[in-house]
CSV table of C-alpha atoms in Angstrom, one decimal:
chain,number,residue,atom,x,y,z
C,18,MET,CA,-20.1,11.9,-10.2
C,19,ILE,CA,-16.6,10.7,-9.1
C,20,GLU,CA,-16.7,8.4,-6.1
C,21,LYS,CA,-13.8,7.9,-3.7
C,22,VAL,CA,-12.6,4.3,-3.1
C,23,LEU,CA,-11.2,4.4,0.4
C,24,SER,CA,-9.4,1.1,0.2
C,25,ILE,CA,-7.0,1.9,-2.7
C,26,SER,CA,-3.5,3.4,-2.6
C,27,VAL,CA,-1.7,4.1,-5.9
C,28,LEU,CA,2.1,4.1,-5.6
C,29,ILE,CA,4.0,5.9,-8.4
C,30,PRO,CA,7.8,6.2,-8.5
C,31,THR,CA,9.0,8.9,-10.9
C,32,MET,CA,12.3,10.4,-12.0
C,33,ASN,CA,12.7,13.5,-14.3
C,34,ARG,CA,9.3,13.0,-15.9
C,35,PRO,CA,6.9,15.8,-14.9
C,36,LYS,CA,4.9,15.7,-18.2
C,37,ALA,CA,4.4,11.9,-18.1
C,38,LEU,CA,3.6,12.0,-14.4
C,39,LYS,CA,1.0,14.7,-14.8
C,40,ARG,CA,-0.7,12.8,-17.6
C,41,THR,CA,-0.7,9.6,-15.6
C,42,ILE,CA,-2.2,11.2,-12.5
C,43,ASP,CA,-4.8,13.1,-14.6
C,44,SER,CA,-6.0,9.7,-16.0
C,45,TYR,CA,-6.4,8.3,-12.5
C,46,LEU,CA,-8.4,11.4,-11.4
C,47,LYS,CA,-10.8,11.1,-14.4
C,48,GLY,CA,-11.9,7.5,-13.4
C,49,SER,CA,-15.4,6.6,-12.3
C,50,LEU,CA,-13.6,5.5,-9.1
C,51,ILE,CA,-10.5,7.3,-7.8
C,52,PRO,CA,-8.1,6.1,-5.1
C,53,ASN,CA,-8.1,7.4,-1.6
C,54,GLU,CA,-4.4,8.3,-1.9
C,55,ILE,CA,-1.8,8.7,-4.6
C,56,ILE,CA,1.8,8.4,-3.3
C,57,ILE,CA,4.6,9.9,-5.4
C,58,ILE,CA,8.2,8.8,-4.7
C,59,ASP,CA,10.2,11.4,-6.6
C,60,GLN,CA,13.8,10.7,-7.5
C,61,SER,CA,14.3,13.6,-9.9
C,62,ASN,CA,17.8,15.0,-9.7
C,63,GLN,CA,17.1,18.4,-11.3
C,64,ASN,CA,15.4,21.2,-9.3
C,65,GLU,CA,13.4,22.3,-12.4
C,66,PHE,CA,11.7,18.9,-12.5
C,67,ILE,CA,11.2,18.7,-8.8
C,68,GLU,CA,9.4,22.1,-8.7
C,69,LYS,CA,7.3,21.3,-11.7
C,70,ILE,CA,6.1,18.1,-10.0
C,71,LYS,CA,5.4,19.8,-6.7
C,72,ASN,CA,3.6,22.7,-8.3
C,73,PHE,CA,1.3,20.3,-10.2
C,74,LEU,CA,0.6,18.2,-7.1
C,75,ARG,CA,-0.4,21.2,-5.1
C,76,THR,CA,-3.4,21.8,-7.5
C,77,ILE,CA,-4.9,18.4,-6.9
C,78,ARG,CA,-8.1,18.4,-4.7
C,79,GLN,CA,-9.9,15.2,-5.6
C,80,THR,CA,-7.8,12.9,-3.4
C,81,GLU,CA,-5.0,12.8,-0.9
C,82,ILE,CA,-1.5,13.3,-2.4
C,83,VAL,CA,1.6,12.0,-0.5
C,84,TYR,CA,4.9,13.3,-1.9
C,85,TYR,CA,8.3,12.1,-0.9
C,86,HIS,CA,11.6,12.9,-2.5
C,87,GLN,CA,14.6,10.6,-2.3
C,88,ASP,CA,18.1,11.5,-3.5
C,89,LEU,CA,19.1,8.0,-4.6
C,90,ALA,CA,17.7,6.9,-7.9
C,91,SER,CA,16.5,3.4,-7.1
C,92,LEU,CA,13.2,2.0,-8.2
C,93,THR,CA,13.2,-0.8,-5.6
C,94,ILE,CA,14.0,1.6,-2.7
C,95,ALA,CA,11.3,3.9,-4.0
C,96,ARG,CA,8.7,1.2,-4.1
C,97,ASN,CA,9.5,0.0,-0.6
C,98,LYS,CA,9.2,3.6,0.7
C,99,GLY,CA,5.9,3.9,-1.1
C,100,LEU,CA,4.6,0.7,0.5
C,101,SER,CA,5.7,1.9,4.0
C,102,LEU,CA,3.7,5.1,3.5
C,103,ALA,CA,0.5,3.5,2.1
C,104,LYS,CA,-2.5,3.6,4.4
C,105,ASN,CA,-4.8,1.2,2.5
C,106,GLU,CA,-5.1,-2.5,2.0
C,107,VAL,CA,-5.3,-2.5,-1.8
C,108,ILE,CA,-2.1,-1.4,-3.4
C,109,VAL,CA,-1.8,-0.4,-7.0
C,110,TRP,CA,1.8,-0.4,-8.3
C,111,SER,CA,1.9,2.1,-11.2
C,112,ASP,CA,4.6,3.5,-13.5
C,113,ASP,CA,4.6,7.2,-14.2
C,114,ASP,CA,3.8,6.8,-17.9
C,115,VAL,CA,0.4,4.9,-18.1
C,116,ASP,CA,-3.1,5.9,-19.0
C,117,VAL,CA,-5.8,4.2,-17.0
C,118,TYR,CA,-9.3,3.9,-18.4
C,119,GLU,CA,-12.4,5.3,-16.7
C,120,ASP,CA,-13.4,1.9,-15.4
C,121,THR,CA,-9.9,0.5,-14.6
C,122,LEU,CA,-9.9,1.1,-10.8
C,123,LYS,CA,-13.6,0.3,-10.6
C,124,ASN,CA,-12.9,-3.1,-12.0
C,125,VAL,CA,-9.9,-3.5,-9.7
C,126,ALA,CA,-12.1,-2.8,-6.7
C,127,ASN,CA,-14.8,-5.3,-7.8
C,128,ILE,CA,-12.3,-8.1,-8.4
C,129,MET,CA,-10.4,-7.4,-5.1
C,130,CYS,CA,-13.7,-7.8,-3.2
C,131,ASP,CA,-13.1,-11.5,-3.8
C,132,LYS,CA,-10.8,-12.4,-0.9
C,133,SER,CA,-9.4,-15.4,-2.8
C,134,VAL,CA,-7.7,-13.0,-5.3
C,135,SER,CA,-4.4,-11.8,-4.0
C,136,MET,CA,-2.9,-10.2,-7.1
C,137,ILE,CA,-4.1,-8.7,-10.5
C,138,GLY,CA,-1.7,-8.1,-13.3
C,139,GLY,CA,-2.7,-5.2,-15.6
C,140,LEU,CA,-2.8,-5.7,-19.3
C,141,ASP,CA,-1.2,-3.2,-21.7
C,142,ASP,CA,-3.3,-2.2,-24.7
C,143,ASN,CA,-0.2,-0.8,-26.4
C,144,MET,CA,1.6,-4.2,-26.3
C,145,GLY,CA,1.5,-6.0,-29.6
C,146,VAL,CA,0.6,-9.6,-30.0
C,147,SER,CA,3.6,-11.8,-30.9
C,148,LYS,CA,2.8,-14.4,-33.5
C,149,SER,CA,6.3,-15.7,-33.7
C,150,LYS,CA,7.0,-19.3,-32.4
C,151,LEU,CA,10.8,-18.6,-32.2
C,152,GLY,CA,10.5,-17.7,-28.6
C,153,TYR,CA,9.6,-21.3,-27.7
C,154,LEU,CA,12.9,-22.4,-29.4
C,155,ILE,CA,15.2,-19.8,-27.8
C,156,GLY,CA,13.7,-20.0,-24.3
C,157,THR,CA,11.9,-16.7,-24.1
C,158,LYS,CA,8.5,-18.3,-23.9
C,159,SER,CA,7.2,-21.5,-22.4
C,160,PHE,CA,5.0,-23.6,-24.7
C,161,ILE,CA,3.5,-25.6,-21.8
C,162,LYS,CA,2.5,-22.4,-20.0
C,163,ARG,CA,1.7,-20.3,-23.0
C,164,GLU,CA,-1.9,-19.7,-22.0
C,165,ILE,CA,-1.1,-18.2,-18.6
C,166,GLY,CA,1.3,-15.5,-17.3
C,167,HIS,CA,4.5,-17.3,-16.6
C,168,VAL,CA,8.2,-17.1,-15.6
C,169,THR,CA,10.5,-18.9,-18.0
C,170,LEU,CA,13.6,-20.9,-17.0
C,171,SER,CA,15.6,-18.1,-18.6
C,172,MET,CA,14.1,-15.7,-16.0
C,173,LEU,CA,11.9,-13.8,-18.4
C,174,GLY,CA,8.3,-13.0,-17.6
C,175,ARG,CA,5.7,-13.5,-20.3
C,176,TYR,CA,1.9,-12.8,-20.5
C,177,PRO,CA,-0.3,-14.9,-22.9
C,178,ASP,CA,-0.9,-13.3,-26.3
C,179,ARG,CA,-4.6,-13.0,-25.5
C,180,VAL,CA,-6.6,-12.9,-22.2
C,181,ASN,CA,-10.3,-13.8,-22.3
C,182,GLY,CA,-11.9,-13.5,-18.9
C,183,GLU,CA,-9.5,-14.4,-16.1
C,184,VAL,CA,-6.3,-16.5,-16.4
C,185,LYS,CA,-3.7,-17.4,-13.9
C,186,THR,CA,-0.4,-15.6,-13.7
C,187,GLU,CA,2.9,-16.3,-11.9
C,188,TRP,CA,4.1,-12.7,-12.1
C,189,ALA,CA,3.0,-9.2,-13.0
C,190,MET,CA,4.5,-6.3,-15.0
C,191,GLY,CA,5.6,-3.3,-13.0
C,192,TYR,CA,3.7,-0.7,-15.1
C,193,PHE,CA,0.4,-1.7,-13.3
C,194,PHE,CA,-0.4,-4.4,-10.9
C,195,VAL,CA,-2.4,-4.8,-7.7
C,196,ILE,CA,-1.7,-6.6,-4.4
C,197,ARG,CA,-2.9,-6.7,-0.8
C,198,LYS,CA,-0.7,-4.8,1.7
C,199,SER,CA,-1.6,-7.1,4.6
C,200,LEU,CA,-0.1,-10.1,2.7
C,201,THR,CA,3.2,-8.4,2.0
C,202,MET,CA,3.4,-7.6,5.8
C,203,LYS,CA,2.4,-11.2,6.7
C,204,TRP,CA,5.0,-12.7,4.3
C,205,HIS,CA,7.7,-10.0,5.1
C,206,LEU,CA,8.0,-9.3,1.4
C,207,ALA,CA,9.9,-6.3,0.0
C,208,TRP,CA,11.4,-5.2,-3.3
C,209,ASP,CA,15.0,-6.4,-3.5
C,210,GLU,CA,17.2,-3.3,-3.1
C,211,LYS,CA,20.2,-5.2,-4.4
C,212,LEU,CA,18.5,-4.6,-7.8
C,213,ASN,CA,19.5,-1.0,-7.7
C,214,SER,CA,19.1,2.0,-10.0
C,215,TYR,CA,16.1,1.5,-12.4
C,216,ALA,CA,16.4,-2.2,-12.3
C,217,TYR,CA,15.6,-5.1,-14.5
C,218,PRO,CA,13.5,-7.2,-13.7
C,219,GLU,CA,12.6,-6.1,-10.2
C,220,ASP,CA,8.9,-6.5,-10.9
C,221,LEU,CA,9.3,-10.2,-11.8
C,222,ASP,CA,11.3,-10.8,-8.6
C,223,PHE,CA,8.7,-9.2,-6.3
C,224,SER,CA,5.6,-10.5,-8.0
C,225,TYR,CA,7.0,-14.0,-8.5
C,226,ASN,CA,7.8,-14.2,-4.7
C,227,TYR,CA,4.3,-12.9,-4.0
C,228,TYR,CA,2.8,-15.5,-6.4
C,229,LYS,CA,4.6,-18.4,-4.8
C,230,ARG,CA,3.4,-17.4,-1.3
C,231,SER,CA,-0.1,-16.9,-2.6
C,232,LYS,CA,-0.1,-20.4,-4.1
C,233,LYS,CA,0.9,-21.9,-0.8
C,234,GLU,CA,-2.2,-20.3,0.8
C,235,GLN,CA,-4.5,-21.2,-2.2
C,236,LEU,CA,-4.9,-17.6,-3.1
C,237,ARG,CA,-5.3,-16.6,-6.8
C,238,CYS,CA,-3.0,-14.4,-8.9
C,239,ILE,CA,-4.8,-13.4,-12.1
C,240,LEU,CA,-4.8,-11.5,-15.3
C,241,SER,CA,-8.2,-10.1,-16.2
C,242,ASP,CA,-9.5,-8.6,-19.5
C,243,LYS,CA,-11.3,-6.1,-17.3
C,244,VAL,CA,-8.1,-4.6,-15.9
C,245,HIS,CA,-6.1,-2.9,-18.7
C,246,VAL,CA,-4.2,0.3,-19.2
C,247,LYS,CA,-2.0,1.9,-21.9
C,248,HIS,CA,1.7,1.9,-21.1
C,249,LEU,CA,3.1,4.8,-22.9
C,250,GLY,CA,6.8,4.2,-22.6
C,251,SER,CA,7.7,7.8,-22.0
C,252,LEU,CA,11.0,9.0,-23.5
C,253,GLU,CA,11.4,11.9,-21.0
C,254,TYR,CA,14.0,9.9,-19.1
C,255,ARG,CA,15.5,6.5,-20.0
C,256,VAL,CA,18.2,4.4,-18.5
C,257,PRO,CA,21.3,4.5,-20.7
C,258,SER,CA,21.3,1.6,-23.2
C,259,ARG,CA,24.6,0.0,-22.1
C,260,THR,CA,23.5,0.1,-18.4
C,261,SER,CA,20.1,-1.5,-19.3
C,262,THR,CA,21.8,-4.2,-21.3
C,263,PHE,CA,24.0,-5.2,-18.4
C,264,MET,CA,21.0,-5.2,-16.1
C,265,TYR,CA,19.1,-7.5,-18.5
C,266,VAL,CA,21.9,-10.0,-18.5
C,267,LEU,CA,23.2,-9.8,-14.9
C,268,HIS,CA,19.9,-9.4,-13.0
C,269,ARG,CA,18.4,-12.5,-14.6
C,270,TYR,CA,21.3,-14.6,-13.5
C,271,TYR,CA,21.0,-13.2,-10.0
C,272,LEU,CA,17.3,-14.0,-9.8
C,273,SER,CA,17.9,-17.5,-11.1
C,274,VAL,CA,20.2,-18.2,-8.2
C,275,LYS,CA,17.9,-16.3,-5.7
C,276,HIS,CA,14.8,-18.2,-6.7
C,277,ASP,CA,16.7,-21.5,-6.8
C,278,MET,CA,15.8,-22.3,-10.4
C,279,GLY,CA,18.5,-24.8,-10.8
C,280,LEU,CA,20.9,-26.0,-13.6
C,281,LYS,CA,18.1,-26.0,-16.2
C,282,SER,CA,17.6,-22.3,-15.7
C,283,LYS,CA,21.3,-21.5,-16.1
C,284,ILE,CA,21.4,-23.6,-19.4
C,285,ALA,CA,18.2,-21.9,-20.6
C,286,MET,CA,19.7,-18.4,-19.8
C,287,GLY,CA,22.9,-19.2,-21.7
C,288,TRP,CA,20.9,-20.5,-24.7
C,289,SER,CA,18.7,-17.4,-24.9
C,290,ASN,CA,21.6,-15.0,-24.3
C,291,PHE,CA,23.4,-16.7,-27.2
C,292,TRP,CA,20.5,-16.1,-29.6
C,293,PHE,CA,20.0,-12.5,-28.3
C,294,LYS,CA,23.7,-11.8,-28.9
C,295,LEU,CA,23.5,-13.2,-32.4
C,296,TRP,CA,20.3,-11.2,-33.2
C,297,LYS,CA,21.9,-8.0,-32.0
C,298,LYS,CA,25.0,-8.7,-34.2
C,299,ILE,CA,22.8,-9.2,-37.2
C,300,LYS,CA,20.7,-6.1,-36.5
C,301,LYS,CA,23.8,-4.1,-35.5
C,302,GLU,CA,22.0,-3.1,-32.3
C,303,ASN,CA,24.0,-2.7,-29.1
C,304,TYR,CA,26.0,-5.8,-30.0
C,305,LYS,CA,29.1,-4.8,-28.2
C,306,ASP,CA,27.2,-3.9,-25.0
C,307,PHE,CA,25.5,-7.3,-25.0
C,308,LYS,CA,28.8,-9.1,-25.7
C,309,ASP,CA,30.5,-7.3,-22.9
C,310,ALA,CA,27.6,-8.0,-20.5
C,311,VAL,CA,27.7,-11.8,-21.3
C,312,LYS,CA,31.5,-11.8,-20.9
C,313,TYR,CA,31.3,-10.0,-17.6
C,314,LEU,CA,28.7,-12.6,-16.4
C,315,LYS,CA,31.0,-15.5,-17.3
C,316,THR,CA,33.9,-14.1,-15.2
C,317,HIS,CA,31.9,-12.7,-12.2
C,318,LYS,CA,29.2,-15.2,-11.5
C,319,LYS,CA,30.0,-15.4,-7.8
C,320,GLU,CA,29.7,-11.7,-7.2
C,321,ILE,CA,26.6,-11.4,-9.3
C,322,ALA,CA,24.9,-14.3,-7.4
C,323,SER,CA,25.5,-12.4,-4.2
C,324,GLY,CA,23.9,-9.2,-5.7
C,325,GLN,CA,27.1,-7.2,-6.6
C,326,PHE,CA,26.6,-5.7,-9.9
C,327,PHE,CA,28.7,-3.7,-12.4
C,328,TYR,CA,26.8,-1.9,-15.2
C,329,GLY,CA,29.5,-1.5,-17.8
């Protein structure tokens, strides 16, 4: 028998992905525990997709569905809107292309009963284990923090290769993570809407802010081997590659300034960008886009630091 968990709201932004969204919601509804509400923030820009999504949502009876359409395609604005609509204390941020397991939300509920836990980062079973040590050299991983979820000086988020039991994390991936709404209200936290369009890395920014405030109040942000999903990486709609490349370079610099990461961070970012550019040249993979993005960063640092972005 499916039991309703009254304290959980699942927030799902979506854009032009009716098939992926349907699959994701179906997986939530097949769980041994289902949320009290699922909030859909739809940014689809084609009537065909909008109608498909609405028609599917009308068939759902197991839980309350809240649907909101916004014309502007912005993941951060969508997540802020979803948070404002949520009625419940426990918030699950979810992408529209994940499969949750039957026990995923049940385990979330059990862990969040511990008031000392403020955030859970979900693990992705589709993510491969990196055995390369090169990341430590080029600044995309931290050797010192390798056994926890961490934010590098080059403003990249990394999870440990393996999680056994519970481990600390400084951030969470946007495809699935859990917070407490009361804490976001208390700390006046919101997703940074300067990171517009389908931004990179808006999840690092929000969750790292949330972690820092949690740490001050001796609350725990964790990864747990009991909370995992499959992130499917839907191809129904993707941000154009040149745009995403510019986001990757420019947004990281912006966040380094915003989070006051200092000179070491800027050096680490330059170092990692150099190696990424070299790698893309060797692989003949979006090299020109990456080169252009780095060049733009060098000549527009002041604008980028203030949150003014150009995406190529």
